XYZ file of N, CA, C and O in Angstrom:
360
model
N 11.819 6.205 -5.898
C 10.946 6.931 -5.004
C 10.550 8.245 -5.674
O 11.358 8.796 -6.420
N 9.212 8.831 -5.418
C 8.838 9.570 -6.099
C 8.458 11.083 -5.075
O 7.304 10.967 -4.662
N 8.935 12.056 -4.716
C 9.200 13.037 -3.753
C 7.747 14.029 -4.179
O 7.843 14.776 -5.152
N 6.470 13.974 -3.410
C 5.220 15.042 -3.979
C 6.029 16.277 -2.838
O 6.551 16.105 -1.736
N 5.834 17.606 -3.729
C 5.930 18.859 -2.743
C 4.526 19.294 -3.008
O 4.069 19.254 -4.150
N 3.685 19.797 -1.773
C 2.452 20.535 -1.682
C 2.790 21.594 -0.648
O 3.375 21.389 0.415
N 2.185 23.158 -1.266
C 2.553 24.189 -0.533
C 1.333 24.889 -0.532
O 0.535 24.934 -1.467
N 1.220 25.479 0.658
C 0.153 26.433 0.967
C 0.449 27.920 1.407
O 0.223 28.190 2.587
N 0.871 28.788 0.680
C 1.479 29.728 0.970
C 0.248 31.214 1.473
O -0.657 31.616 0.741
N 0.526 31.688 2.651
C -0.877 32.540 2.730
C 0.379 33.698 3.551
O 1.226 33.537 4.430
N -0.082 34.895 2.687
C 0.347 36.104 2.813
C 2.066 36.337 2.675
O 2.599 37.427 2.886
N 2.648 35.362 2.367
C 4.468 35.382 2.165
C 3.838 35.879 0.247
O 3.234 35.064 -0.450
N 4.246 37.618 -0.329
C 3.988 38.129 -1.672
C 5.650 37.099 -2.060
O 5.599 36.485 -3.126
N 6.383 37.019 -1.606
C 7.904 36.540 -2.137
C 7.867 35.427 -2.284
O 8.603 35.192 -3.243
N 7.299 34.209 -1.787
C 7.514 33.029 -1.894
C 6.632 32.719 -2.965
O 7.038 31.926 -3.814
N 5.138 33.360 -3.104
C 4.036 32.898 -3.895
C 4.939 33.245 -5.054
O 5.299 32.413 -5.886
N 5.310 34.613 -5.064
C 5.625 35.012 -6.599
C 6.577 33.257 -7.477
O 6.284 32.571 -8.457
N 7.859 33.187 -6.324
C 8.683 32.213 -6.874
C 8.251 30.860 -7.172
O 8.763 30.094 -7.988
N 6.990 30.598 -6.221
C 5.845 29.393 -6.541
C 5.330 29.627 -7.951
O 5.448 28.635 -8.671
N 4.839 30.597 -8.467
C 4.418 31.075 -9.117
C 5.428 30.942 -10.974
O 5.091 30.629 -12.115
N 6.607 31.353 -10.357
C 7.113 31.030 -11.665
C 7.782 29.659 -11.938
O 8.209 29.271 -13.025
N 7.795 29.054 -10.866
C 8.032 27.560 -10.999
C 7.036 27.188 -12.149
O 7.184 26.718 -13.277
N 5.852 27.631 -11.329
C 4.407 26.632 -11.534
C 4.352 27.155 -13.674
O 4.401 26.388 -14.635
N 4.279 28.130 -13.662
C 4.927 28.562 -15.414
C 5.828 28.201 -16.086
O 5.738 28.205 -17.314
N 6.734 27.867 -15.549
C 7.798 27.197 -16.832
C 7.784 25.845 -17.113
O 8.206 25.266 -18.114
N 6.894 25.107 -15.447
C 6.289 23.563 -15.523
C 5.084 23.465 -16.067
O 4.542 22.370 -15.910
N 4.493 24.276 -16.664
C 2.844 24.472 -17.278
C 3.413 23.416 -18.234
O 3.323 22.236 -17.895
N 4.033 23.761 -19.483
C 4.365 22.772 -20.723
C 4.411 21.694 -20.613
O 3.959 21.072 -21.574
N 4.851 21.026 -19.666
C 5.558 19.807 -18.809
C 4.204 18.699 -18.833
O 4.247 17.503 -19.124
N 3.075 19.468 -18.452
C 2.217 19.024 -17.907
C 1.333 18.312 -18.582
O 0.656 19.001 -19.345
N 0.989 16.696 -18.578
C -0.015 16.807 -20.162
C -1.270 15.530 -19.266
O -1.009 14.943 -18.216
N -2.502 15.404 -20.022
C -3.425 14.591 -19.370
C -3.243 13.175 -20.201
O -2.802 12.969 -21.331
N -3.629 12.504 -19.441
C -3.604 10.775 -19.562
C -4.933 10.375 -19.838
O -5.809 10.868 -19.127
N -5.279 9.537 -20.779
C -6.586 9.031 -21.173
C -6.548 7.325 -21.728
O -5.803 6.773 -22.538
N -7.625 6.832 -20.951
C -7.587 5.523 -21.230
C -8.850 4.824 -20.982
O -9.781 5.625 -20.894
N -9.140 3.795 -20.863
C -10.267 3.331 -20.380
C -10.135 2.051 -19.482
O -9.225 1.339 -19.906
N -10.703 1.581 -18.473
C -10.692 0.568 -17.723
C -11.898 0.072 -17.767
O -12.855 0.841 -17.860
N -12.099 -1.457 -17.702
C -13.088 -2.465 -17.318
C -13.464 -2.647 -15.715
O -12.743 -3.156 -14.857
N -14.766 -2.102 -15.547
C -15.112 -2.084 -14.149
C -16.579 -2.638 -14.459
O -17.511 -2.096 -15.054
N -16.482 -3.832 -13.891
C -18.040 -4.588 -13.707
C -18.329 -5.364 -15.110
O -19.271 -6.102 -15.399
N -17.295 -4.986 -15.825
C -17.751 -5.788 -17.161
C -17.949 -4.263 -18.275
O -18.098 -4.135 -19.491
N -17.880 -3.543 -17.417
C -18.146 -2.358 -18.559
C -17.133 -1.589 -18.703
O -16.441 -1.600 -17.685
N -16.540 -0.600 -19.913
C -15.495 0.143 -20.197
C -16.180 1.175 -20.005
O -17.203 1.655 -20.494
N -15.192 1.549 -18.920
C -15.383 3.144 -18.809
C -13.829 3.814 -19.123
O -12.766 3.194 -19.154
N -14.008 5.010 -19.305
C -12.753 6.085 -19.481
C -12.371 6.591 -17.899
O -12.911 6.863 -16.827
N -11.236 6.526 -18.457
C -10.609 7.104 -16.856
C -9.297 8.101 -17.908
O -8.869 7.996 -19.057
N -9.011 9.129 -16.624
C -8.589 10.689 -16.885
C -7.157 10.596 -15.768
O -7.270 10.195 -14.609
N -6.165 10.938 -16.231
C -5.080 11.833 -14.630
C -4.670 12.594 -15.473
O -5.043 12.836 -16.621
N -3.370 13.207 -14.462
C -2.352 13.515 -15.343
C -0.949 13.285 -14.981
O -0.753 12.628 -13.959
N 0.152 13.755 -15.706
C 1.164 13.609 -15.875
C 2.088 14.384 -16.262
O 1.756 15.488 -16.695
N 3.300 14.066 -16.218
C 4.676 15.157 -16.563
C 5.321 14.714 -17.572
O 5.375 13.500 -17.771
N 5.813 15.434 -18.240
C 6.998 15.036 -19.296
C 8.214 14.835 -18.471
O 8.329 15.414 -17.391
N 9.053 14.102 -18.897
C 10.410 13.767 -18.472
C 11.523 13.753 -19.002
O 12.650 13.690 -18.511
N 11.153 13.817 -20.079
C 12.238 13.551 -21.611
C 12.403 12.487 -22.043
O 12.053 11.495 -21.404
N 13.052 12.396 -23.396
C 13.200 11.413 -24.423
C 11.896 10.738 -24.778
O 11.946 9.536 -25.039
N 11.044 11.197 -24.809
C 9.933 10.510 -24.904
C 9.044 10.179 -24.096
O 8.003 9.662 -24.503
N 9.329 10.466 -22.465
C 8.885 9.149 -21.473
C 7.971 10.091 -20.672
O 8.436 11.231 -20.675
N 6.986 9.997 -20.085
C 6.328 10.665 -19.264
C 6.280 9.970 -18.522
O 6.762 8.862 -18.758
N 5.566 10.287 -16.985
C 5.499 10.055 -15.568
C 3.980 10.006 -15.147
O 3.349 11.059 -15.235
N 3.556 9.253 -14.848
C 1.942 9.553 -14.216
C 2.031 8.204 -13.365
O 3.048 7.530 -13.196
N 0.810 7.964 -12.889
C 0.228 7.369 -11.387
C -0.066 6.496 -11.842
O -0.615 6.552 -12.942
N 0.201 5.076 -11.100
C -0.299 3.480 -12.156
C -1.631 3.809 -11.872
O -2.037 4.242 -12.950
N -2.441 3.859 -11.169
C -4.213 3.889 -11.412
C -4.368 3.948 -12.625
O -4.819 3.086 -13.378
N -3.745 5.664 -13.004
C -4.402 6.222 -14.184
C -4.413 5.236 -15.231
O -5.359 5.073 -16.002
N -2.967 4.354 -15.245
C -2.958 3.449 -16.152
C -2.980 2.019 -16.263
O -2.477 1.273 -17.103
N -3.794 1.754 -15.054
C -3.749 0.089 -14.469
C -4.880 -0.520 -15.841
O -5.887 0.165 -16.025
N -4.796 -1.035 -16.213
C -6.050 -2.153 -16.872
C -6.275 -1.346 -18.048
O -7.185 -1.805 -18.739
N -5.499 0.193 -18.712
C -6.094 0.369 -19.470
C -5.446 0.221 -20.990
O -4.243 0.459 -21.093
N -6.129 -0.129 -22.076
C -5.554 -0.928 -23.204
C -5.038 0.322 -23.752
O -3.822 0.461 -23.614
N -5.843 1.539 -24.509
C -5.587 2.146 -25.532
C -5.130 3.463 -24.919
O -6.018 4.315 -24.924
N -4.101 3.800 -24.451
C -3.599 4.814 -23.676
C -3.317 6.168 -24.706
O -2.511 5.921 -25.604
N -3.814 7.406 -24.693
C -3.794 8.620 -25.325
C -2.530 9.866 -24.350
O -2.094 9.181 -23.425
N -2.172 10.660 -24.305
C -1.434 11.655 -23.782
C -1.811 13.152 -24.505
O -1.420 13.304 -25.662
N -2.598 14.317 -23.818
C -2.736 15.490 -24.886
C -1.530 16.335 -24.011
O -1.468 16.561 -22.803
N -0.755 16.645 -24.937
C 0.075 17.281 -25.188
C 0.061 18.699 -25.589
O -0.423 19.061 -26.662
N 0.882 19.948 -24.257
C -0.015 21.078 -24.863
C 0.253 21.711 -26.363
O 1.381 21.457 -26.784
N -0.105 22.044 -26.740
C 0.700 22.241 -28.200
C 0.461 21.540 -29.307
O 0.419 22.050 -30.426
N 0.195 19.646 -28.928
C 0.250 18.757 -29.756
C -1.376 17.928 -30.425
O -1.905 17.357 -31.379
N -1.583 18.561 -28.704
C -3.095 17.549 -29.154
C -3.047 16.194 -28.657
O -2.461 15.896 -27.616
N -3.786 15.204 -29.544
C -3.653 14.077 -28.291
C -2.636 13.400 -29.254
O -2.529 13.654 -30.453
N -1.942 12.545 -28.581
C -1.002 11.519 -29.276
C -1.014 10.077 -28.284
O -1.264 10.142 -27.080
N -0.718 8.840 -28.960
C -0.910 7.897 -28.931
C 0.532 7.517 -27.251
O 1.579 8.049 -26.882
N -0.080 6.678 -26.911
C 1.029 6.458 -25.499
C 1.078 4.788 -25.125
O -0.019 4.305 -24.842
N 2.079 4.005 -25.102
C 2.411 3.154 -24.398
C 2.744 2.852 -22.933
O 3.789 3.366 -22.533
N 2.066 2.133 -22.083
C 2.634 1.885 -20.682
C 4.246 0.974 -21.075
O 4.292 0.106 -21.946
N 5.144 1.288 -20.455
C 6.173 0.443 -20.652
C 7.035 0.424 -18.989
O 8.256 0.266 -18.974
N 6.486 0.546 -18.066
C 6.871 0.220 -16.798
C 5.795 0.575 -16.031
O 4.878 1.362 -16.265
N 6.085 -0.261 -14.879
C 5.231 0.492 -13.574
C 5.681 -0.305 -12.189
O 6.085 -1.466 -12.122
N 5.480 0.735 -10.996
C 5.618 0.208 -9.882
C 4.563 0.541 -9.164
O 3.962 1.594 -8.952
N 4.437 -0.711 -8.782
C 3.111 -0.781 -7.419
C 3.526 0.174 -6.215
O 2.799 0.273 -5.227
């Protein structure tokens, strides 16, 4: 199971700040997904993103990666690097 937190913080200066440095030390973490899918007979590119997790493995949304063959990951720091799907749950 996969737990989303979404926060809307309006006028708490203490909570934003600590939102705030969460959201900075998870910046790195953070990298985009690139691939392409067949829709109608035609390849188009499709975009999400995703988290690092360690050992190698990142986390993103099957959409991003349903149907698509040649999967990329840019990495901040790294640029783009090459990515395998190797699980997924519906």
């Amino acid at each position: 199971m996969i737990w989303l937190i979404a926060a809307v913080v309006i006028g708490d200066q203490d909570v934003a700040k600590q939102l705030k440095d969460v959201a900075d030390r998870m910046h790195d973490t953070v990298i985009e997904v690139r691939t392409s899918a067949s829709a109608g007979g035609v390849q188009a590119p499709t975009f999400g993103a995703g988290v690092l997790i360690g050992g190698g493995l990142a986390l993103t949304t099957l959409h991003t990666v349903s149907g698509g063959s040649d999967v990329e990951v840019l990495v901040q720091g790294s640029g783009a690097v090459a990515a395998k799907v190797v699980g997924g749950f519906p």
